[in-house]
PDB file of C-alpha atoms in Angstrom:
ATOM      1  CA  MET A1418       0.334  -0.164   0.167  1.00 76.00           C
ATOM      2  CA  ASP A1419       1.499   3.447  -0.833  1.00 89.00           C
ATOM      3  CA  VAL A1420       0.461   5.190   2.125  1.00 92.00           C
ATOM      4  CA  ARG A1421       0.443   8.515   0.831  1.00 93.00           C
ATOM      5  CA  PHE A1422      -2.616   7.006  -0.940  1.00 96.00           C
ATOM      6  CA  PRO A1423      -4.395   4.655   1.158  1.00 96.00           C
ATOM      7  CA  ILE A1424      -7.530   4.273  -0.069  1.00 97.00           C
ATOM      8  CA  GLY A1425      -6.234   4.892  -3.717  1.00 97.00           C
ATOM      9  CA  LYS A1426      -6.476   7.774  -5.752  1.00 97.00           C
ATOM     10  CA  LEU A1427      -9.643   9.174  -6.896  1.00 97.00           C
ATOM     11  CA  GLN A1428     -11.147   7.822  -9.527  1.00 96.00           C
ATOM     12  CA  VAL A1429     -14.577   8.910 -11.291  1.00 97.00           C
ATOM     13  CA  PRO A1430     -17.117   7.060 -13.521  1.00 96.00           C
ATOM     14  CA  GLU A1431     -16.680   8.299 -17.189  1.00 94.00           C
ATOM     15  CA  LYS A1432     -20.275   9.137 -16.953  1.00 94.00           C
ATOM     16  CA  VAL A1433     -21.736   9.843 -13.298  1.00 95.00           C
ATOM     17  CA  THR A1434     -24.648   8.468 -12.249  1.00 95.00           C
ATOM     18  CA  PHE A1435     -27.049   9.506  -9.186  1.00 94.00           C
ATOM     19  CA  GLU A1436     -26.958   6.676  -7.888  1.00 96.00           C
ATOM     20  CA  ASN A1437     -22.837   7.249  -7.503  1.00 97.00           C
ATOM     21  CA  VAL A1438     -23.621  10.512  -6.157  1.00 97.00           C
ATOM     22  CA  GLN A1439     -25.963   9.030  -3.658  1.00 97.00           C
ATOM     23  CA  GLU A1440     -23.421   6.939  -2.474  1.00 98.00           C
ATOM     24  CA  TRP A1441     -20.604   9.880  -1.875  1.00 98.00           C
ATOM     25  CA  LEU A1442     -23.300  11.756  -0.435  1.00 98.00           C
ATOM     26  CA  LYS A1443     -23.909   9.071   2.170  1.00 98.00           C
ATOM     27  CA  GLN A1444     -20.187   9.320   2.786  1.00 98.00           C
ATOM     28  CA  ILE A1445     -19.963  12.538   3.160  1.00 98.00           C
ATOM     29  CA  GLU A1446     -23.087  12.814   5.418  1.00 98.00           C
ATOM     30  CA  THR A1447     -21.402   9.767   7.980  1.00 98.00           C
ATOM     31  CA  TYR A1448     -18.143  11.556   7.788  1.00 98.00           C
ATOM     32  CA  THR A1449     -18.054  13.584  11.142  1.00 98.00           C
ATOM     33  CA  ILE A1450     -19.124  10.328  12.866  1.00 98.00           C
ATOM     34  CA  ARG A1451     -16.395   8.583  11.902  1.00 98.00           C
ATOM     35  CA  LEU A1452     -14.034  10.927  12.482  1.00 98.00           C
ATOM     36  CA  ARG A1453     -15.242  11.766  15.770  1.00 98.00           C
ATOM     37  CA  GLU A1454     -15.293   8.462  16.456  1.00 98.00           C
ATOM     38  CA  THR A1455     -11.721   8.187  15.563  1.00 98.00           C
ATOM     39  CA  VAL A1456     -10.013  11.748  17.012  1.00 98.00           C
ATOM     40  CA  ASP A1457     -12.938  12.791  19.741  1.00 96.00           C
ATOM     41  CA  PHE A1458     -10.768  11.746  22.815  1.00 96.00           C
ATOM     42  CA  LEU A1459      -7.038  11.763  21.619  1.00 98.00           C
ATOM     43  CA  SER A1460      -4.147  13.340  23.649  1.00 97.00           C
ATOM     44  CA  ASP A1461      -1.730  16.086  22.134  1.00 97.00           C
ATOM     45  CA  GLU A1462       0.781  13.632  21.627  1.00 97.00           C
ATOM     46  CA  GLU A1463      -1.341  10.803  19.602  1.00 98.00           C
ATOM     47  CA  LEU A1464      -2.606  14.424  17.459  1.00 98.00           C
ATOM     48  CA  ASN A1465       0.837  15.184  16.860  1.00 97.00           C
ATOM     49  CA  LYS A1466       1.492  11.626  15.117  1.00 98.00           C
ATOM     50  CA  THR A1467       2.323  11.480  11.747  1.00 97.00           C
ATOM     51  CA  TYR A1468       0.951   9.203   8.885  1.00 96.00           C
ATOM     52  CA  ARG A1469       4.769   9.212   7.447  1.00 95.00           C
ATOM     53  CA  GLU A1470       7.880  11.299   8.071  1.00 94.00           C
ATOM     54  CA  GLY A1471       7.377  14.892   7.048  1.00 94.00           C
ATOM     55  CA  ALA A1472       3.649  14.806   6.991  1.00 96.00           C
ATOM     56  CA  TRP A1473       1.431  16.426   8.269  1.00 96.00           C
ATOM     57  CA  THR A1474       0.118  15.820  12.020  1.00 97.00           C
ATOM     58  CA  VAL A1475      -3.571  14.350  12.595  1.00 98.00           C
ATOM     59  CA  ARG A1476      -4.236  17.528  13.724  1.00 98.00           C
ATOM     60  CA  GLN A1477      -3.073  19.402  10.915  1.00 97.00           C
ATOM     61  CA  LEU A1478      -4.879  16.817   8.904  1.00 98.00           C
ATOM     62  CA  VAL A1479      -8.228  17.466  10.368  1.00 98.00           C
ATOM     63  CA  HIS A1480      -7.413  20.946  10.362  1.00 98.00           C
ATOM     64  CA  HIS A1481      -6.775  20.538   6.348  1.00 98.00           C
ATOM     65  CA  ILE A1482      -9.848  18.890   5.868  1.00 98.00           C
ATOM     66  CA  ALA A1483     -12.381  21.324   6.725  1.00 98.00           C
ATOM     67  CA  ASP A1484     -10.013  24.151   5.133  1.00 98.00           C
ATOM     68  CA  SER A1485     -10.182  22.248   1.912  1.00 97.00           C
ATOM     69  CA  GLN A1486     -14.136  21.269   2.076  1.00 97.00           C
ATOM     70  CA  LEU A1487     -14.546  24.969   2.378  1.00 97.00           C
ATOM     71  CA  ASN A1488     -12.611  25.274  -0.352  1.00 96.00           C
ATOM     72  CA  MET A1489     -14.313  22.665  -2.435  1.00 96.00           C
ATOM     73  CA  TYR A1490     -17.588  23.472  -1.071  1.00 97.00           C
ATOM     74  CA  GLN A1491     -17.145  27.310  -2.461  1.00 97.00           C
ATOM     75  CA  ARG A1492     -16.141  25.742  -6.128  1.00 97.00           C
ATOM     76  CA  LEU A1493     -19.383  23.339  -6.396  1.00 97.00           C
ATOM     77  CA  LYS A1494     -21.649  26.562  -5.425  1.00 97.00           C
ATOM     78  CA  LEU A1495     -20.087  28.515  -8.269  1.00 97.00           C
ATOM     79  CA  ALA A1496     -20.256  26.109 -10.241  1.00 98.00           C
ATOM     80  CA  LEU A1497     -23.930  25.816 -10.007  1.00 98.00           C
ATOM     81  CA  THR A1498     -24.171  29.551 -10.041  1.00 97.00           C
ATOM     82  CA  ASP A1499     -22.114  30.958 -12.526  1.00 98.00           C
ATOM     83  CA  ASP A1500     -21.141  30.044 -15.944  1.00 97.00           C
ATOM     84  CA  ASN A1501     -17.592  28.212 -15.705  1.00 97.00           C
ATOM     85  CA  PRO A1502     -16.052  30.390 -13.229  1.00 98.00           C
ATOM     86  CA  ILE A1503     -12.725  30.284 -13.181  1.00 97.00           C
ATOM     87  CA  VAL A1504     -11.961  29.748  -9.388  1.00 97.00           C
ATOM     88  CA  PRO A1505      -8.243  30.207  -7.097  1.00 94.00           C
ATOM     89  CA  ALA A1506      -5.882  27.167  -5.619  1.00 93.00           C
ATOM     90  CA  PHE A1507      -5.274  27.680  -2.080  1.00 93.00           C
ATOM     91  CA  ASP A1508      -1.979  26.651  -0.967  1.00 95.00           C
ATOM     92  CA  GLU A1509      -2.639  23.844   1.260  1.00 95.00           C
ATOM     93  CA  GLU A1510       1.165  23.684   2.848  1.00 95.00           C
ATOM     94  CA  LYS A1511       0.453  27.859   3.687  1.00 97.00           C
ATOM     95  CA  TRP A1512      -2.671  27.128   5.059  1.00 96.00           C
ATOM     96  CA  ALA A1513      -1.885  23.976   7.419  1.00 95.00           C
ATOM     97  CA  VAL A1514       1.064  25.675   9.367  1.00 94.00           C
ATOM     98  CA  GLN A1515      -1.439  29.520  10.117  1.00 96.00           C
ATOM     99  CA  PRO A1516      -1.993  29.670  14.045  1.00 96.00           C
ATOM    100  CA  ASP A1517      -5.766  28.198  13.884  1.00 96.00           C
ATOM    101  CA  THR A1518      -3.858  25.022  13.019  1.00 95.00           C
ATOM    102  CA  GLU A1519      -3.160  24.748  16.533  1.00 94.00           C
ATOM    103  CA  LEU A1520      -6.953  25.203  17.914  1.00 96.00           C
ATOM    104  CA  PRO A1521      -8.206  21.964  19.243  1.00 97.00           C
ATOM    105  CA  VAL A1522      -9.817  20.206  16.162  1.00 98.00           C
ATOM    106  CA  GLU A1523     -13.522  20.265  17.541  1.00 97.00           C
ATOM    107  CA  SER A1524     -13.691  23.892  15.388  1.00 97.00           C
ATOM    108  CA  SER A1525     -12.740  22.244  12.011  1.00 98.00           C
ATOM    109  CA  ILE A1526     -14.975  19.142  13.204  1.00 98.00           C
ATOM    110  CA  LYS A1527     -18.049  21.855  13.930  1.00 98.00           C
ATOM    111  CA  MET A1528     -17.351  23.478  10.627  1.00 98.00           C
ATOM    112  CA  LEU A1529     -16.922  20.345   8.760  1.00 98.00           C
ATOM    113  CA  GLU A1530     -20.540  19.017  10.469  1.00 98.00           C
ATOM    114  CA  GLY A1531     -21.948  22.272   8.670  1.00 98.00           C
ATOM    115  CA  ILE A1532     -20.171  22.252   5.755  1.00 98.00           C
ATOM    116  CA  ASN A1533     -21.087  18.875   5.120  1.00 98.00           C
ATOM    117  CA  GLU A1534     -24.830  19.008   5.932  1.00 98.00           C
ATOM    118  CA  ARG A1535     -24.927  21.872   3.062  1.00 98.00           C
ATOM    119  CA  ILE A1536     -22.901  19.677   0.509  1.00 98.00           C
ATOM    120  CA  VAL A1537     -25.362  16.917   0.968  1.00 98.00           C
ATOM    121  CA  SER A1538     -28.376  19.193   1.119  1.00 97.00           C
ATOM    122  CA  LEU A1539     -27.171  20.918  -2.530  1.00 96.00           C
ATOM    123  CA  GLY A1540     -26.037  17.082  -3.745  1.00 96.00           C
ATOM    124  CA  GLN A1541     -29.102  15.550  -2.739  1.00 96.00           C
ATOM    125  CA  ASN A1542     -31.202  18.565  -5.222  1.00 96.00           C
ATOM    126  CA  LEU A1543     -28.412  18.121  -8.435  1.00 97.00           C
ATOM    127  CA  THR A1544     -30.459  17.542 -11.564  1.00 96.00           C
ATOM    128  CA  GLU A1545     -28.721  15.333 -14.318  1.00 92.00           C
ATOM    129  CA  GLU A1546     -27.680  19.395 -16.406  1.00 95.00           C
ATOM    130  CA  GLN A1547     -26.136  20.546 -13.182  1.00 97.00           C
ATOM    131  CA  LEU A1548     -24.006  17.364 -12.926  1.00 96.00           C
ATOM    132  CA  ASP A1549     -22.323  18.528 -16.095  1.00 96.00           C
ATOM    133  CA  ARG A1550     -21.807  21.968 -14.866  1.00 98.00           C
ATOM    134  CA  ALA A1551     -18.129  23.208 -14.364  1.00 98.00           C
ATOM    135  CA  PHE A1552     -15.672  25.406 -13.239  1.00 98.00           C
ATOM    136  CA  THR A1553     -12.172  26.121 -14.480  1.00 98.00           C
ATOM    137  CA  HIS A1554      -9.689  25.320 -11.754  1.00 97.00           C
ATOM    138  CA  GLN A1555      -6.473  27.885 -11.770  1.00 94.00           C
ATOM    139  CA  THR A1556      -4.004  24.880 -11.725  1.00 94.00           C
ATOM    140  CA  ASN A1557      -6.216  21.579 -12.070  1.00 95.00           C
ATOM    141  CA  GLY A1558      -8.576  22.718 -15.205  1.00 97.00           C
ATOM    142  CA  LYS A1559     -12.256  22.171 -15.859  1.00 98.00           C
ATOM    143  CA  ILE A1560     -14.018  20.094 -13.399  1.00 97.00           C
ATOM    144  CA  THR A1561     -17.517  19.196 -13.345  1.00 97.00           C
ATOM    145  CA  VAL A1562     -20.004  19.381 -10.506  1.00 98.00           C
ATOM    146  CA  SER A1563     -20.018  15.900 -10.424  1.00 97.00           C
ATOM    147  CA  THR A1564     -16.297  15.391 -10.300  1.00 97.00           C
ATOM    148  CA  LYS A1565     -16.035  17.652  -7.378  1.00 97.00           C
ATOM    149  CA  VAL A1566     -18.838  15.691  -5.626  1.00 98.00           C
ATOM    150  CA  ALA A1567     -16.908  12.741  -6.236  1.00 98.00           C
ATOM    151  CA  LYS A1568     -13.722  14.471  -4.899  1.00 97.00           C
ATOM    152  CA  LEU A1569     -15.458  15.699  -2.167  1.00 97.00           C
ATOM    153  CA  ALA A1570     -16.449  11.993  -0.495  1.00 98.00           C
ATOM    154  CA  TRP A1571     -12.926  10.562  -1.508  1.00 98.00           C
ATOM    155  CA  HIS A1572     -11.336  13.608  -0.050  1.00 98.00           C
ATOM    156  CA  GLU A1573     -12.368  13.088   3.679  1.00 98.00           C
ATOM    157  CA  GLU A1574     -11.781   9.066   3.315  1.00 98.00           C
ATOM    158  CA  HIS A1575      -8.813   9.808   1.944  1.00 98.00           C
ATOM    159  CA  HIS A1576      -7.597  11.591   4.945  1.00 98.00           C
ATOM    160  CA  LEU A1577      -9.608   9.152   7.451  1.00 98.00           C
ATOM    161  CA  ALA A1578      -7.205   6.589   6.331  1.00 98.00           C
ATOM    162  CA  HIS A1579      -3.831   8.874   6.800  1.00 98.00           C
ATOM    163  CA  ILE A1580      -5.634   9.662  10.357  1.00 98.00           C
ATOM    164  CA  LYS A1581      -6.479   5.945  11.289  1.00 98.00           C
ATOM    165  CA  PHE A1582      -2.669   4.809   9.951  1.00 97.00           C
ATOM    166  CA  ALA A1583      -0.789   7.485  12.178  1.00 97.00           C
ATOM    167  CA  LEU A1584      -2.881   6.507  15.091  1.00 98.00           C
ATOM    168  CA  SER A1585      -2.105   2.899  14.793  1.00 96.00           C
ATOM    169  CA  LYS A1586       1.826   3.191  14.391  1.00 91.00           C
TER     170      LYS A1586
END
């Protein structure tokens, strides 16, 4: 197993179905419960563990998940409301070392609860036409709503696997 991609790289079907979207939304809907089960009672020592040398700590990962979901949610909304908007990248490495990443992880879990609730609400009401709407990412190019929903689910699971791996060491 490549510890950088413990659940594999993101794979999106060529033709995304509503069933695919519903599966991803179920993962997103239950994510904070599963994250809480994993990190709620960790000591500072455990929150400072990493899944590989040079990687972010468990604490930084939890804050990163919230930061990323916030950015991806905004991109999703922009794709649904604007005509192929251009969205900026954000420097994840610089975000990961800002002072707010030293806060208790609870602040980011609360953030995720709200963001994920909003993502699920949006996702459950998508039309087939909306699945094909897109935004253009400054670095990664054109990304459709269906691909973004897939990534929202994958990204959380990807980092939960990192956290579990770090804690198992």
